[in-house]
Amino acid sequence: MAATSSLKSSLLLPSTISDFSGAAAAVSISTQVLHLKGDRQDFEFVKTSLAANGYDVVYDINGREAVQVEPIIEALPNLQQYIYCSSAGVYLKSDILPHCEVDAVDPKSRHKGKLETESLLTSRGVNWTSIRPVYIYGPLNYNPVEEWFFHRLKAGRPIPIPGAGNQITQLGHVKDLARAFNLVLGNPKASKQIFNISGAKYVTFDGLARACAKAGGFPEPELVHYNPKEFDFGKKKAFPFRDQHFFASVEKATSELGWTPEFDLVQGLTNSYNLDFGRGTFRKEADFTTDDMILDKKLATV
């Protein structure tokens, strides 16, 4: 089962793990998927629906709290594997990077529910696998961070970047993430294991802006650096990334799963632009409110 929107639906895979390994996986899935629509927060619906059919594998793509996972475990006592999408955001902020799977986690993180879910799966004796992506990008991704840059590049606007722009971060293509989810299915090396998944290389904020410009065929962007502490943006988010160094090692996934990213950053961003934003499809309309606040202050200073 792969849970999607907490208010929309779940994809249920009524087959054994072995049926989904090898080249026949896509054919098996396309002919054996049952699509149930419902509210994930309706725990009685979840338990009744799953228990009535019986499933061997759970792909939980959007679970945020342990309480959302408990009814699934209760409904499926013979579950063979629970594959969970966690987040690299669970790691405790550190001066020593990249983050590795054994690093300390932050119990006060906004992703603490994902940590509690991992603990729940362990305490219940479930055969689980947890995937911890960093920033995900790519066509049709629900929160494409690259879209923020593409909107400004398309409008011919300067790109405001906090600090000096040399903060190092990391992006992973959504297709590479999907491949990792496929590789852990029925894999004994993935049993009760955590894997960071992202791109092979890291990039600075300035470098990411330039990479987005190259991917979309735009000229070299004008970058405007600012001090976030000088502004009150209210509830608006002025930049789509944490204003800090934030990246993780993918060595464990590479060595133990045989997984390697297919896309380098510019190639992946080009893929995203050509198949999504460049076609006029995007998740959010452009909003330059915070940009104008930054640029107006810069002009006033000059």
Coordinates of C-alpha atoms in Angstrom, one line a residue:
M1 CA 0.0 0.0 0.0
A2 CA 1.2 3.5 -0.8
A3 CA -0.6 6.2 1.1
T4 CA -1.0 9.4 -0.8
S5 CA -3.0 12.5 0.4
S6 CA -4.1 12.3 4.0
L7 CA -7.5 13.6 2.8
K8 CA -7.7 11.8 -0.5
S9 CA -6.6 8.3 -1.2
S10 CA -4.5 5.2 -0.8
L11 CA -3.0 2.9 -3.4
L12 CA -3.2 -0.7 -2.3
L13 CA -1.0 -3.4 -3.7
P14 CA -2.7 -6.8 -3.1
S15 CA 0.2 -9.1 -3.9
T16 CA 3.3 -10.7 -2.4
I17 CA 6.6 -9.0 -2.2
S18 CA 8.1 -11.4 -4.7
D19 CA 5.6 -10.4 -7.3
F20 CA 7.0 -6.9 -7.4
S21 CA 10.6 -7.7 -8.0
G22 CA 12.4 -7.7 -11.3
A23 CA 11.4 -6.5 -14.8
A24 CA 7.7 -7.6 -14.5
A25 CA 7.1 -5.2 -11.6
A26 CA 5.4 -2.5 -13.7
V27 CA 3.1 -5.0 -15.4
S28 CA 2.1 -6.6 -12.1
I29 CA 1.3 -3.3 -10.5
S30 CA -0.7 -2.0 -13.4
T31 CA -3.0 -5.0 -13.4
Q32 CA -3.3 -5.6 -9.6
V33 CA -3.7 -2.1 -8.0
L34 CA -6.9 -1.4 -6.1
H35 CA -7.6 2.3 -5.5
L36 CA -9.5 3.2 -2.3
K37 CA -10.6 6.7 -1.7
G38 CA -11.0 8.0 1.8
D39 CA -9.8 10.2 4.7
R40 CA -6.7 8.9 6.3
Q41 CA -7.7 10.6 9.5
D42 CA -10.8 8.3 9.6
F43 CA -9.0 5.6 11.4
E44 CA -11.9 3.2 11.5
F45 CA -12.2 3.4 7.7
V46 CA -8.5 2.7 7.3
K47 CA -8.6 -0.3 9.6
T48 CA -11.8 -1.7 8.1
S49 CA -10.7 -1.2 4.5
L50 CA -7.3 -2.7 4.9
A51 CA -8.3 -5.6 7.1
A52 CA -11.1 -6.6 4.7
N53 CA -8.7 -7.0 1.8
G54 CA -5.4 -8.0 3.5
Y55 CA -2.2 -6.5 2.1
D56 CA 1.5 -7.5 2.4
V57 CA 3.3 -4.2 1.8
V58 CA 2.7 -0.6 2.8
Y59 CA 4.2 2.3 0.9
D60 CA 3.5 5.3 3.2
I61 CA 4.4 8.4 1.2
N62 CA 2.8 11.1 3.3
G63 CA 2.5 10.0 6.9
R64 CA 3.5 12.7 9.3
E65 CA 2.3 11.4 12.7
A66 CA 2.6 8.0 14.4
V67 CA -1.1 8.1 15.2
Q68 CA -1.8 7.9 11.4
V69 CA 0.3 4.8 11.1
E70 CA -1.0 2.8 14.1
P71 CA -4.4 1.8 12.6
I72 CA -2.6 0.5 9.5
I73 CA -0.4 -1.7 11.6
E74 CA -3.3 -2.9 13.6
A75 CA -5.3 -3.8 10.5
L76 CA -2.4 -5.7 8.9
P77 CA -0.9 -8.1 11.6
N78 CA 0.8 -10.2 8.9
L79 CA 2.4 -7.2 7.1
Q80 CA 5.7 -8.2 5.4
Q81 CA 7.1 -4.7 5.0
Y82 CA 6.3 -1.1 5.8
I83 CA 8.2 1.3 3.6
Y84 CA 8.0 4.9 5.0
C85 CA 8.9 8.2 3.6
S86 CA 10.6 10.1 6.4
S87 CA 12.8 13.3 5.9
A88 CA 16.4 14.4 6.4
G89 CA 14.8 17.2 8.3
V90 CA 14.8 15.0 11.4
Y91 CA 18.5 15.4 11.9
L92 CA 19.8 17.6 14.7
K93 CA 21.5 20.7 13.3
S94 CA 25.3 20.1 13.3
D95 CA 28.6 21.7 12.4
I96 CA 29.8 18.3 11.1
L97 CA 28.3 17.4 7.7
P98 CA 27.0 15.6 5.7
H99 CA 24.3 14.1 7.8
C100 CA 24.5 10.3 8.0
E101 CA 21.9 7.8 9.0
V102 CA 23.5 7.2 12.4
D103 CA 23.6 10.9 13.3
A104 CA 21.7 12.5 16.2
V105 CA 18.1 13.5 15.5
D106 CA 16.2 16.5 16.7
P107 CA 13.1 15.4 18.9
K108 CA 11.9 19.0 18.6
S109 CA 12.1 19.0 14.8
R110 CA 8.9 19.9 12.9
H111 CA 9.3 16.4 11.5
K112 CA 9.3 14.8 15.0
G113 CA 6.2 12.9 14.0
K114 CA 8.3 11.0 11.5
L115 CA 10.8 10.1 14.2
E116 CA 7.9 8.9 16.4
T117 CA 6.6 6.8 13.5
E118 CA 10.0 5.1 13.0
S119 CA 10.0 4.3 16.7
L120 CA 6.5 3.0 16.6
L121 CA 7.3 0.6 13.7
T122 CA 10.3 -0.6 15.7
S123 CA 8.4 -1.1 18.9
R124 CA 5.7 -3.1 17.1
G125 CA 8.2 -5.5 15.6
V126 CA 7.3 -4.5 12.0
N127 CA 9.7 -5.1 9.2
W128 CA 10.2 -1.5 8.2
T129 CA 12.3 0.6 5.9
S130 CA 12.6 4.4 6.2
I131 CA 13.7 6.7 3.4
R132 CA 15.0 10.2 4.3
P133 CA 15.1 12.5 1.3
V134 CA 16.7 16.0 1.5
Y135 CA 15.0 18.4 -0.9
I136 CA 13.0 16.7 -3.6
Y137 CA 12.7 18.3 -7.1
G138 CA 11.4 17.2 -10.5
P139 CA 8.4 17.2 -12.7
L140 CA 5.0 16.9 -11.0
N141 CA 6.6 16.9 -7.5
Y142 CA 4.1 18.2 -5.0
N143 CA 6.5 20.9 -3.7
P144 CA 9.0 21.6 -6.5
V145 CA 11.4 24.0 -4.9
E146 CA 12.9 24.8 -8.3
E147 CA 9.7 26.4 -9.3
W148 CA 10.5 29.3 -7.0
F149 CA 13.6 30.1 -9.1
F150 CA 11.9 29.4 -12.5
H151 CA 9.1 32.0 -11.7
R152 CA 11.7 34.7 -11.1
L153 CA 13.8 33.8 -14.1
K154 CA 10.8 33.7 -16.4
A155 CA 9.7 37.2 -15.1
G156 CA 13.2 38.5 -15.7
R157 CA 13.5 39.5 -12.0
P158 CA 16.5 39.5 -9.7
I159 CA 16.7 36.5 -7.4
P160 CA 16.9 37.4 -3.7
I161 CA 19.1 35.0 -1.7
P162 CA 19.6 35.2 2.1
G163 CA 23.1 35.8 3.5
A164 CA 26.1 35.4 1.3
G165 CA 24.6 32.8 -0.9
N166 CA 27.3 30.2 -0.1
Q167 CA 25.1 28.1 2.1
I168 CA 25.4 24.5 0.9
T169 CA 22.4 22.3 0.3
Q170 CA 21.3 19.3 -1.8
L171 CA 18.5 18.3 -4.1
G172 CA 17.4 14.9 -5.2
H173 CA 15.3 14.2 -8.4
V174 CA 11.9 12.7 -7.7
K175 CA 12.6 9.9 -10.2
D176 CA 15.8 8.9 -8.4
L177 CA 13.7 8.8 -5.2
A178 CA 11.2 6.6 -6.8
R179 CA 13.9 4.2 -7.8
A180 CA 15.1 4.0 -4.3
F181 CA 11.6 3.1 -3.1
N182 CA 11.5 0.3 -5.6
L183 CA 14.9 -1.1 -4.6
V184 CA 14.0 -1.5 -0.9
L185 CA 10.9 -3.5 -1.7
G186 CA 11.5 -7.1 -0.5
N187 CA 15.2 -6.4 0.0
P188 CA 16.6 -8.1 3.1
K189 CA 19.4 -5.4 3.2
A190 CA 16.6 -2.8 3.7
S191 CA 15.1 -4.6 6.7
K192 CA 14.7 -2.1 9.7
Q193 CA 17.1 0.3 8.0
I194 CA 17.2 4.0 7.2
F195 CA 18.5 5.4 3.9
N196 CA 19.2 9.0 3.0
I197 CA 18.3 9.7 -0.6
S198 CA 19.3 12.8 -2.6
G199 CA 21.6 13.9 -5.3
A200 CA 25.3 12.8 -5.4
K201 CA 26.6 16.4 -5.2
Y202 CA 25.9 19.5 -3.1
V203 CA 25.3 23.0 -4.3
T204 CA 25.3 26.6 -2.9
F205 CA 22.2 28.8 -3.0
D206 CA 23.9 31.0 -5.6
G207 CA 24.9 27.9 -7.6
L208 CA 21.4 26.6 -7.6
A209 CA 20.0 29.9 -9.0
R210 CA 22.6 29.7 -11.8
A211 CA 21.8 26.0 -12.4
C212 CA 18.1 26.8 -12.7
A213 CA 18.9 29.5 -15.2
K214 CA 21.0 27.2 -17.3
A215 CA 18.3 24.5 -17.2
G216 CA 15.6 26.8 -18.4
G217 CA 17.7 28.5 -21.1
F218 CA 17.7 31.8 -19.2
P219 CA 20.6 34.4 -19.1
E220 CA 22.8 34.6 -16.1
P221 CA 20.6 35.7 -13.2
E222 CA 21.0 38.8 -11.1
L223 CA 21.5 37.7 -7.5
V224 CA 20.6 40.0 -4.6
H225 CA 21.8 39.0 -1.2
Y226 CA 20.1 40.2 1.9
N227 CA 20.0 39.8 5.7
P228 CA 16.8 38.0 6.7
K229 CA 17.0 39.5 10.2
E230 CA 16.3 42.9 8.8
F231 CA 12.9 42.0 7.5
D232 CA 9.5 40.9 8.9
F233 CA 7.9 38.8 6.3
G234 CA 5.0 37.7 8.5
K235 CA 3.7 34.3 7.5
K236 CA 5.2 34.5 4.0
K237 CA 8.2 32.4 3.1
A238 CA 10.9 34.5 1.4
F239 CA 13.1 31.6 0.3
P240 CA 12.3 27.9 -0.3
F241 CA 15.2 26.5 1.7
R242 CA 16.5 26.5 5.2
D243 CA 19.0 29.3 5.7
Q244 CA 21.8 27.0 6.7
H245 CA 24.1 24.2 5.4
F246 CA 21.9 21.2 4.9
F247 CA 23.0 18.0 3.1
A248 CA 23.2 14.3 3.7
S249 CA 25.4 11.4 2.6
V250 CA 23.9 8.9 0.3
E251 CA 26.8 6.4 0.6
K252 CA 24.7 3.9 2.5
A253 CA 22.1 3.6 -0.2
T254 CA 24.8 3.4 -2.8
S255 CA 26.8 0.6 -1.1
E256 CA 23.9 -1.4 0.3
L257 CA 21.2 -1.0 -2.2
G258 CA 23.3 -0.5 -5.4
W259 CA 21.4 2.8 -5.9
T260 CA 23.0 5.7 -7.7
P261 CA 21.3 8.9 -8.9
E262 CA 20.5 9.0 -12.6
F263 CA 20.4 12.8 -12.7
D264 CA 23.0 15.3 -12.0
L265 CA 21.7 18.7 -10.9
V266 CA 21.5 20.7 -14.2
Q267 CA 20.3 17.6 -16.1
G268 CA 17.6 17.0 -13.5
L269 CA 16.5 20.7 -13.5
T270 CA 16.4 20.7 -17.3
N271 CA 14.2 17.6 -17.1
S272 CA 11.9 19.3 -14.6
Y273 CA 11.7 22.5 -16.6
N274 CA 11.0 20.8 -19.9
L275 CA 8.3 18.4 -18.5
D276 CA 6.6 20.7 -16.0
F277 CA 7.2 24.5 -15.6
G278 CA 8.2 25.0 -19.2
R279 CA 4.9 23.6 -20.3
G280 CA 3.0 26.0 -18.1
T281 CA 2.2 23.6 -15.3
F282 CA 3.2 24.6 -11.8
R283 CA 2.0 24.1 -8.2
K284 CA 1.8 27.8 -7.1
E285 CA 1.3 31.1 -8.9
A286 CA 4.2 33.5 -8.7
D287 CA 4.2 35.7 -5.6
F288 CA 6.9 38.4 -5.5
T289 CA 5.7 40.2 -2.4
T290 CA 8.7 39.4 -0.2
D291 CA 11.1 40.0 -3.2
D292 CA 9.7 43.5 -3.5
M293 CA 10.2 44.2 0.2
I294 CA 13.9 43.1 -0.2
L295 CA 14.5 45.0 -3.4
D296 CA 12.8 48.2 -2.1
K297 CA 15.0 48.2 1.0
K298 CA 18.1 47.7 -1.2
L299 CA 17.1 50.6 -3.5
A300 CA 16.4 52.8 -0.4
T301 CA 19.8 52.0 1.0
V302 CA 21.5 52.8 -2.3

